[in-house]
C-alpha cells in the first residue's frame, strides 16, 4: 500500500507545506472565495471604489504570501507583512472604517484559507489522522499568532491616525484665531 505523503513530509510542517503547494496553482480561486466572503460580511471595506481596489489588492497579497510562506516552511511571525499594509490600514482608518472591521476581515480571510488548507489534507495528501490533527493544531496556533500581530498593528495605526487627525484639528483651530 502506497502512502500519499512524501517521506520528507511526515511532519505537521511538511503536510502544511504540501497542502500550500497543492493550493498555490489555484490561488486565484482562493482569492475569489476570500473576496466573496468579505464583500458579504464586511461591506464597509467596499464602500468606495478606492477602498474596494485597495482591499482586493490586500487580499491577493495576503493569500499569495501565506501560501508561499507555508510552502517554504517560514514561521508567520518571521514573514514581513506586505509593505503597503500599514498604509492601507491608515487609509481605511481615515475613511472612518473601524479597526474592528479590519480585524474581522483578517480573521474571516484566515478562516477561508484555513478551511481550504485543511480540506487539501485528507484523503489526497494523507489519511494519517494524527498527522492531520498535528497539522491542524499547528495551523490554528499560527493563525492565532498572526491575529495578535495584526491587532497590534491595527491599534498602533489607529492611535497614529487619531493623533494626526487631532493635530490637524488643532492646527485648524489655531488658524481660526
XYZ file of N, CA and C in Angstrom:
531
model
N 0.845 -1.180 0.000
C 0.000 0.000 0.000
C 0.894 1.248 0.000
N 0.615 2.188 -0.893
C 1.442 3.380 -1.059
C 0.900 4.529 -0.237
N 1.784 5.176 0.527
C 1.404 6.406 1.247
C 1.375 7.538 0.251
N 0.452 8.462 0.440
C 0.410 9.587 -0.485
C 1.002 10.863 0.112
N 1.932 10.714 1.030
C 2.715 11.833 1.552
C 4.171 11.450 1.407
N 4.979 12.350 0.824
C 6.399 12.052 0.675
C 7.030 11.838 2.042
N 8.119 11.065 2.095
C 8.757 10.772 3.373
C 9.228 12.038 4.072
N 9.612 13.064 3.311
C 10.057 14.325 3.899
C 8.889 15.003 4.623
N 7.685 14.699 4.206
C 6.512 15.401 4.702
C 5.769 14.637 5.798
N 6.452 13.818 6.523
C 5.795 13.060 7.580
C 5.695 13.856 8.873
N 5.813 15.147 8.775
C 5.647 16.033 9.925
C 4.472 16.955 9.643
N 3.989 17.600 10.685
C 2.891 18.558 10.523
C 3.313 19.688 9.589
N 4.534 20.199 9.765
C 5.016 21.279 8.910
C 5.123 20.823 7.456
N 5.580 19.611 7.251
C 5.685 19.078 5.894
C 4.324 18.935 5.238
N 3.343 18.502 6.007
C 1.988 18.355 5.486
C 1.397 19.729 5.140
N 1.632 20.712 5.996
C 1.148 22.068 5.710
C 1.811 22.600 4.437
N 3.101 22.361 4.299
C 3.837 22.806 3.121
C 3.250 22.179 1.862
N 2.986 20.899 1.928
C 2.430 20.184 0.763
C 1.037 20.700 0.430
N 0.206 20.936 1.440
C -1.149 21.462 1.196
C -1.066 22.843 0.533
N -0.154 23.691 1.008
C 0.018 25.022 0.415
C 0.504 24.907 -1.029
N 1.421 23.988 -1.289
C 1.942 23.772 -2.644
C 0.823 23.301 -3.578
N -0.067 22.455 -3.073
C -1.191 21.974 -3.871
C -2.197 23.088 -4.156
N -2.358 23.998 -3.202
C -3.311 25.100 -3.376
C -2.768 26.242 -4.230
N -1.466 26.427 -4.253
C -0.855 27.583 -4.928
C -1.323 27.767 -6.373
N -1.413 26.719 -7.191
C -1.869 26.931 -8.574
C -3.330 27.403 -8.655
N -4.069 27.226 -7.576
C -5.477 27.652 -7.531
C -5.650 28.872 -6.629
N -4.592 29.647 -6.459
C -4.643 30.830 -5.596
C -5.732 31.800 -6.039
N -5.950 31.928 -7.349
C -6.992 32.840 -7.831
C -8.374 32.430 -7.315
N -8.638 31.132 -7.270
C -9.923 30.643 -6.735
C -10.035 30.990 -5.245
N -8.957 30.796 -4.535
C -8.939 31.079 -3.106
C -9.117 32.577 -2.856
N -8.463 33.400 -3.645
C -8.608 34.855 -3.541
C -10.066 35.238 -3.805
N -10.672 34.631 -4.818
C -12.085 34.914 -5.127
C -12.996 34.497 -3.973
N -12.709 33.362 -3.337
C -13.510 32.908 -2.189
C -13.409 33.892 -1.022
N -12.190 34.337 -0.733
C -11.988 35.302 0.354
C -12.711 36.604 0.023
N -12.577 37.058 -1.208
C -13.224 38.308 -1.626
C -14.732 38.221 -1.476
N -15.325 37.124 -1.947
C -16.787 36.951 -1.802
C -17.216 37.003 -0.340
N -16.474 36.322 0.492
C -16.815 36.288 1.925
C -16.733 37.678 2.549
N -15.672 38.418 2.239
C -15.505 39.749 2.822
C -16.509 40.744 2.252
N -16.842 40.638 0.992
C -17.868 41.532 0.422
C -19.200 41.327 1.136
N -19.491 40.086 1.440
C -20.753 39.749 2.103
C -20.749 40.148 3.579
N -19.627 39.932 4.270
C -19.627 40.074 5.722
C -18.953 41.334 6.261
N -18.175 42.026 5.436
C -17.532 43.263 5.875
C -17.717 44.310 4.762
N -18.955 44.734 4.535
C -19.243 45.630 3.409
C -18.540 46.984 3.493
N -18.165 47.423 4.687
C -17.510 48.731 4.801
C -16.159 48.786 4.088
N -15.569 47.636 3.809
C -14.303 47.615 3.077
C -14.497 47.884 1.585
N -15.741 47.890 1.147
C -16.048 48.038 -0.271
C -16.884 49.297 -0.532
N -16.957 50.192 0.441
C -17.864 51.334 0.375
C -17.469 52.408 -0.629
N -16.242 52.423 -1.072
C -15.782 53.397 -2.061
C -14.874 52.668 -3.056
N -14.860 53.117 -4.305
C -14.044 52.417 -5.315
C -12.569 52.279 -4.934
N -11.979 53.323 -4.337
C -10.562 53.216 -3.979
C -10.358 52.221 -2.839
N -11.322 52.143 -1.910
C -11.221 51.150 -0.827
C -11.383 49.744 -1.378
N -12.325 49.563 -2.302
C -12.560 48.242 -2.888
C -11.310 47.754 -3.625
N -10.707 48.630 -4.398
C -9.488 48.266 -5.133
C -8.359 47.909 -4.153
N -8.215 48.735 -3.133
C -7.179 48.512 -2.137
C -7.415 47.187 -1.393
N -8.663 46.921 -1.038
C -8.995 45.682 -0.328
C -8.708 44.472 -1.208
N -9.051 44.553 -2.478
C -8.786 43.441 -3.401
C -7.282 43.166 -3.509
N -6.492 44.222 -3.612
C -5.035 44.054 -3.678
C -4.502 43.423 -2.396
N -5.039 43.865 -1.272
C -4.605 43.349 0.023
C -4.908 41.857 0.149
N -6.098 41.466 -0.263
C -6.479 40.050 -0.202
C -5.520 39.217 -1.040
N -5.268 39.648 -2.263
C -4.387 38.881 -3.158
C -2.982 38.757 -2.572
N -2.432 39.867 -2.069
C -1.085 39.819 -1.488
C -1.015 38.875 -0.292
N -2.029 38.926 0.556
C -2.002 38.079 1.747
C -2.168 36.604 1.410
N -3.090 36.273 0.519
C -3.297 34.862 0.165
C -2.036 34.284 -0.463
N -1.476 34.985 -1.428
C -0.255 34.508 -2.087
C 0.888 34.419 -1.078
N 1.010 35.410 -0.205
C 2.069 35.408 0.806
C 1.948 34.270 1.802
N 0.725 34.003 2.247
C 0.512 32.912 3.201
C 0.846 31.576 2.561
N 0.372 31.358 1.346
C 0.661 30.079 0.671
C 2.164 29.910 0.451
N 2.827 30.964 0.015
C 4.276 30.872 -0.212
C 5.013 30.626 1.103
N 4.620 31.332 2.144
C 5.268 31.155 3.444
C 5.100 29.746 3.986
N 3.879 29.217 3.900
C 3.635 27.855 4.377
C 4.395 26.841 3.531
N 4.397 27.049 2.229
C 5.091 26.116 1.350
C 6.581 26.060 1.664
N 7.153 27.207 1.998
C 8.583 27.271 2.304
C 8.895 26.963 3.766
N 7.851 26.790 4.580
C 8.061 26.472 5.990
C 8.492 27.664 6.824
N 8.136 28.861 6.391
C 8.508 30.069 7.123
C 7.482 30.328 8.223
N 7.971 30.603 9.403
C 7.085 30.940 10.516
C 6.347 32.239 10.198
N 5.039 32.298 10.426
C 4.293 33.527 10.148
C 4.857 34.748 10.864
N 5.390 34.548 12.062
C 5.957 35.684 12.793
C 7.228 36.215 12.115
N 7.833 35.381 11.253
C 9.033 35.802 10.527
C 8.712 36.425 9.167
N 7.441 36.366 8.763
C 7.047 36.918 7.478
C 6.704 38.384 7.666
N 7.377 39.209 6.912
C 7.075 40.640 6.942
C 5.739 40.862 6.247
N 4.873 41.678 6.835
C 3.621 41.977 6.133
C 3.935 42.740 4.851
N 3.028 42.660 3.873
C 3.269 43.434 2.647
C 3.546 44.893 3.009
N 4.493 45.523 2.327
C 4.875 46.902 2.667
C 3.706 47.885 2.688
N 2.714 47.638 1.867
C 1.599 48.578 1.775
C 0.558 48.374 2.885
N 0.725 47.354 3.725
C -0.281 47.059 4.760
C -0.551 48.225 5.703
N 0.488 48.810 6.227
C 0.300 49.910 7.182
C -0.394 51.083 6.509
N 0.007 51.385 5.281
C -0.626 52.483 4.555
C -2.095 52.179 4.294
N -2.395 50.943 3.928
C -3.789 50.561 3.679
C -4.624 50.708 4.953
N -4.073 50.263 6.052
C -4.811 50.366 7.319
C -5.052 51.832 7.678
N -4.055 52.673 7.438
C -4.226 54.109 7.702
C -5.311 54.703 6.810
N -5.300 54.311 5.544
C -6.315 54.831 4.616
C -7.712 54.389 5.039
N -7.844 53.146 5.455
C -9.151 52.674 5.932
C -9.586 53.464 7.159
N -8.652 53.691 8.075
C -8.981 54.443 9.290
C -9.396 55.871 8.934
N -8.709 56.467 7.983
C -9.061 57.837 7.569
C -10.438 57.894 6.924
N -10.856 56.779 6.306
C -12.195 56.699 5.716
C -13.254 56.405 6.778
N -12.816 56.268 8.016
C -13.755 56.002 9.098
C -14.076 54.533 9.299
N -13.314 53.652 8.660
C -13.534 52.216 8.833
C -13.009 51.808 10.198
N -13.854 51.225 11.036
C -13.393 50.855 12.375
C -12.317 49.768 12.345
N -11.455 49.815 13.318
C -10.408 48.799 13.453
C -11.029 47.411 13.546
N -12.161 47.320 14.201
C -12.817 46.013 14.342
C -13.165 45.417 12.985
N -13.512 46.263 12.002
C -13.822 45.753 10.659
C -12.571 45.187 10.007
N -11.442 45.870 10.185
C -10.180 45.383 9.619
C -9.790 44.043 10.246
N -9.915 43.969 11.555
C -9.548 42.729 12.246
C -10.508 41.596 11.878
N -11.780 41.918 11.764
C -12.770 40.904 11.386
C -12.474 40.386 9.982
N -12.152 41.284 9.066
C -11.829 40.882 7.697
C -10.622 39.951 7.690
N -9.622 40.288 8.474
C -8.423 39.449 8.536
C -8.777 38.058 9.082
N -9.573 38.027 10.141
C -9.970 36.743 10.737
C -10.807 35.915 9.764
N -11.754 36.553 9.078
C -12.593 35.833 8.120
C -11.763 35.304 6.949
N -10.850 36.128 6.451
C -9.980 35.682 5.362
C -9.114 34.506 5.783
N -8.579 34.591 6.990
C -7.781 33.467 7.508
C -8.632 32.204 7.592
N -9.878 32.361 7.991
C -10.764 31.205 8.102
C -10.982 30.511 6.770
N -11.175 31.299 5.715
C -11.365 30.719 4.380
C -10.109 29.965 3.958
N -8.948 30.580 4.142
C -7.689 29.935 3.760
C -7.447 28.687 4.602
N -7.688 28.779 5.898
C -7.504 27.635 6.790
C -8.399 26.470 6.374
N -9.669 26.756 6.088
C -10.592 25.698 5.651
C -10.098 25.009 4.394
N -9.598 25.789 3.449
C -9.119 25.197 2.195
C -7.856 24.374 2.415
N -6.953 24.859 3.271
C -5.745 24.085 3.568
C -6.103 22.760 4.219
N -7.007 22.812 5.179
C -7.404 21.582 5.875
C -8.123 20.617 4.933
N -8.898 21.141 3.992
C -9.608 20.286 3.041
C -8.644 19.586 2.080
N -7.477 20.157 1.857
C -6.482 19.560 0.970
C -5.860 18.304 1.570
N -5.837 18.228 2.882
C -5.066 17.163 3.528
C -5.660 15.771 3.331
N -6.835 15.487 3.862
C -7.370 14.148 3.616
C -8.286 14.155 2.399
N -8.422 13.156 1.654
C -7.597 11.952 1.573
C -6.471 12.090 0.557
N -6.401 13.231 -0.138
C -5.399 13.379 -1.209
C -3.969 13.298 -0.715
N -3.685 13.940 0.417
C -2.304 14.009 0.864
C -1.961 12.953 1.899
N -2.903 12.645 2.749
C -2.661 11.611 3.761
C -3.986 11.226 4.412
N -4.018 10.037 4.944
C -5.150 9.588 5.751
C -4.741 9.435 7.210
N -3.536 9.845 7.534
C -2.994 9.718 8.880
C -3.669 10.738 9.801
N -4.608 10.282 10.613
C -5.401 11.169 11.472
C -4.524 11.949 12.449
N -3.507 11.313 13.000
C -2.620 12.010 13.944
C -1.849 13.128 13.251
N -1.382 12.878 12.059
C -0.642 13.886 11.301
C -1.560 15.057 10.925
N -2.765 14.746 10.486
C -3.735 15.800 10.144
C -4.071 16.619 11.389
N -4.243 15.950 12.504
C -4.543 16.640 13.760
C -3.386 17.558 14.162
N -2.162 17.060 14.059
C -0.991 17.867 14.420
C -0.872 19.073 13.491
N -1.085 18.882 12.196
C -1.018 19.993 11.244
C -2.137 20.996 11.526
N -3.309 20.506 11.866
C -4.442 21.388 12.182
C -4.137 22.242 13.407
N -3.605 21.616 14.455
C -3.242 22.375 15.659
C -2.171 23.413 15.354
N -1.217 23.035 14.531
C -0.133 23.959 14.151
C -0.696 25.147 13.365
N -1.582 24.873 12.409
C -2.199 25.943 11.633
C -3.021 26.880 12.516
N -3.752 26.308 13.465
C -4.546 27.139 14.378
C -3.651 28.019 15.246
N -2.571 27.463 15.726
C -1.633 28.259 16.533
C -1.028 29.380 15.696
N -0.712 29.080 14.460
C -0.127 30.091 13.583
C -1.122 31.220 13.306
N -2.377 30.872 13.055
C -3.366 31.913 12.766
C -3.640 32.758 13.996
N -3.617 32.153 15.165
C -3.814 32.918 16.401
C -2.686 33.927 16.583
N -1.463 33.497 16.352
C -0.320 34.407 16.455
C -0.395 35.531 15.437
N -0.812 35.209 14.226
C -0.928 36.237 13.184
C -2.004 37.250 13.548
N -3.100 36.786 14.139
C -4.154 37.721 14.549
C -3.666 38.659 15.641
N -2.869 38.145 16.576
C -2.322 39.015 17.620
C -1.446 40.103 17.020
N -0.598 39.730 16.062
C 0.266 40.715 15.385
C -0.578 41.731 14.637
N -1.615 41.271 13.964
C -2.497 42.163 13.202
C -3.213 43.132 14.137
N -3.663 42.642 15.293
C -4.351 43.510 16.256
C -3.410 44.584 16.783
N -2.168 44.225 17.028
C -1.189 45.210 17.494
C -0.947 46.277 16.442
N -0.791 45.867 15.197
C -0.579 46.812 14.108
C -1.784 47.743 13.977
N -2.980 47.186 14.034
C -4.193 47.995 13.904
C -4.303 49.013 15.033
N -3.956 48.604 16.242
C -4.026 49.527 17.382
C -3.039 50.673 17.208
N -1.828 50.370 16.771
C -0.816 51.409 16.567
C -1.272 52.376 15.477
N -1.798 51.852 14.408
C -2.245 52.699 13.301
C -3.427 53.565 13.720
N -4.339 53.007 14.479
C -5.492 53.773 14.942
C -5.043 54.943 15.803
N -4.117 54.690 16.711
C -3.594 55.768 17.560
C -2.886 56.796 16.689
N -2.080 56.328 15.729
C -1.352 57.214 14.820
C -2.323 58.104 14.032
N -3.366 57.503 13.466
C -4.353 58.271 12.705
C -5.101 59.229 13.624
N -5.433 58.777 14.830
C -6.122 59.644 15.786
C -5.289 60.866 16.141
N -3.999 60.667 16.378
C -3.112 61.797 16.680
C -3.011 62.742 15.480
N -2.901 62.167 14.288
C -2.789 63.005 13.085
C -4.054 63.838 12.897
N -5.215 63.234 13.101
C -6.479 63.975 12.972
C -6.564 65.070 14.032
N -6.147 64.750 15.236
C -6.200 65.729 16.326
C -5.261 66.901 16.043
N -4.037 66.606 15.517
C -3.097 67.675 15.163
C -3.702 68.585 14.088
N -4.371 67.987 13.109
C -4.999 68.763 12.047
C -6.092 69.658 12.621
N -6.896 69.099 13.540
C -7.954 69.893 14.179
C -7.358 71.054 14.958
N -6.282 70.779 15.700
C -5.654 71.826 16.499
C -5.053 72.929 15.612
N -4.406 72.506 14.497
C -3.858 73.491 13.580
C -4.969 74.362 12.999
N -6.098 73.729 12.655
C -7.244 74.459 12.110
C -7.798 75.453 13.129
N -7.885 75.010 14.370
C -8.391 75.883 15.438
C -7.427 77.045 15.687
N -6.125 76.770 15.637
C -5.136 77.835 15.869
C -5.179 78.846 14.728
N -5.430 78.380 13.515
C -5.505 79.291 12.372
C -6.745 80.169 12.418
N -7.788 79.690 13.096
C -9.022 80.454 13.173
C -8.878 81.657 14.073
N -7.869 81.683 14.941
C -7.677 82.817 15.871
C -7.083 83.901 15.107
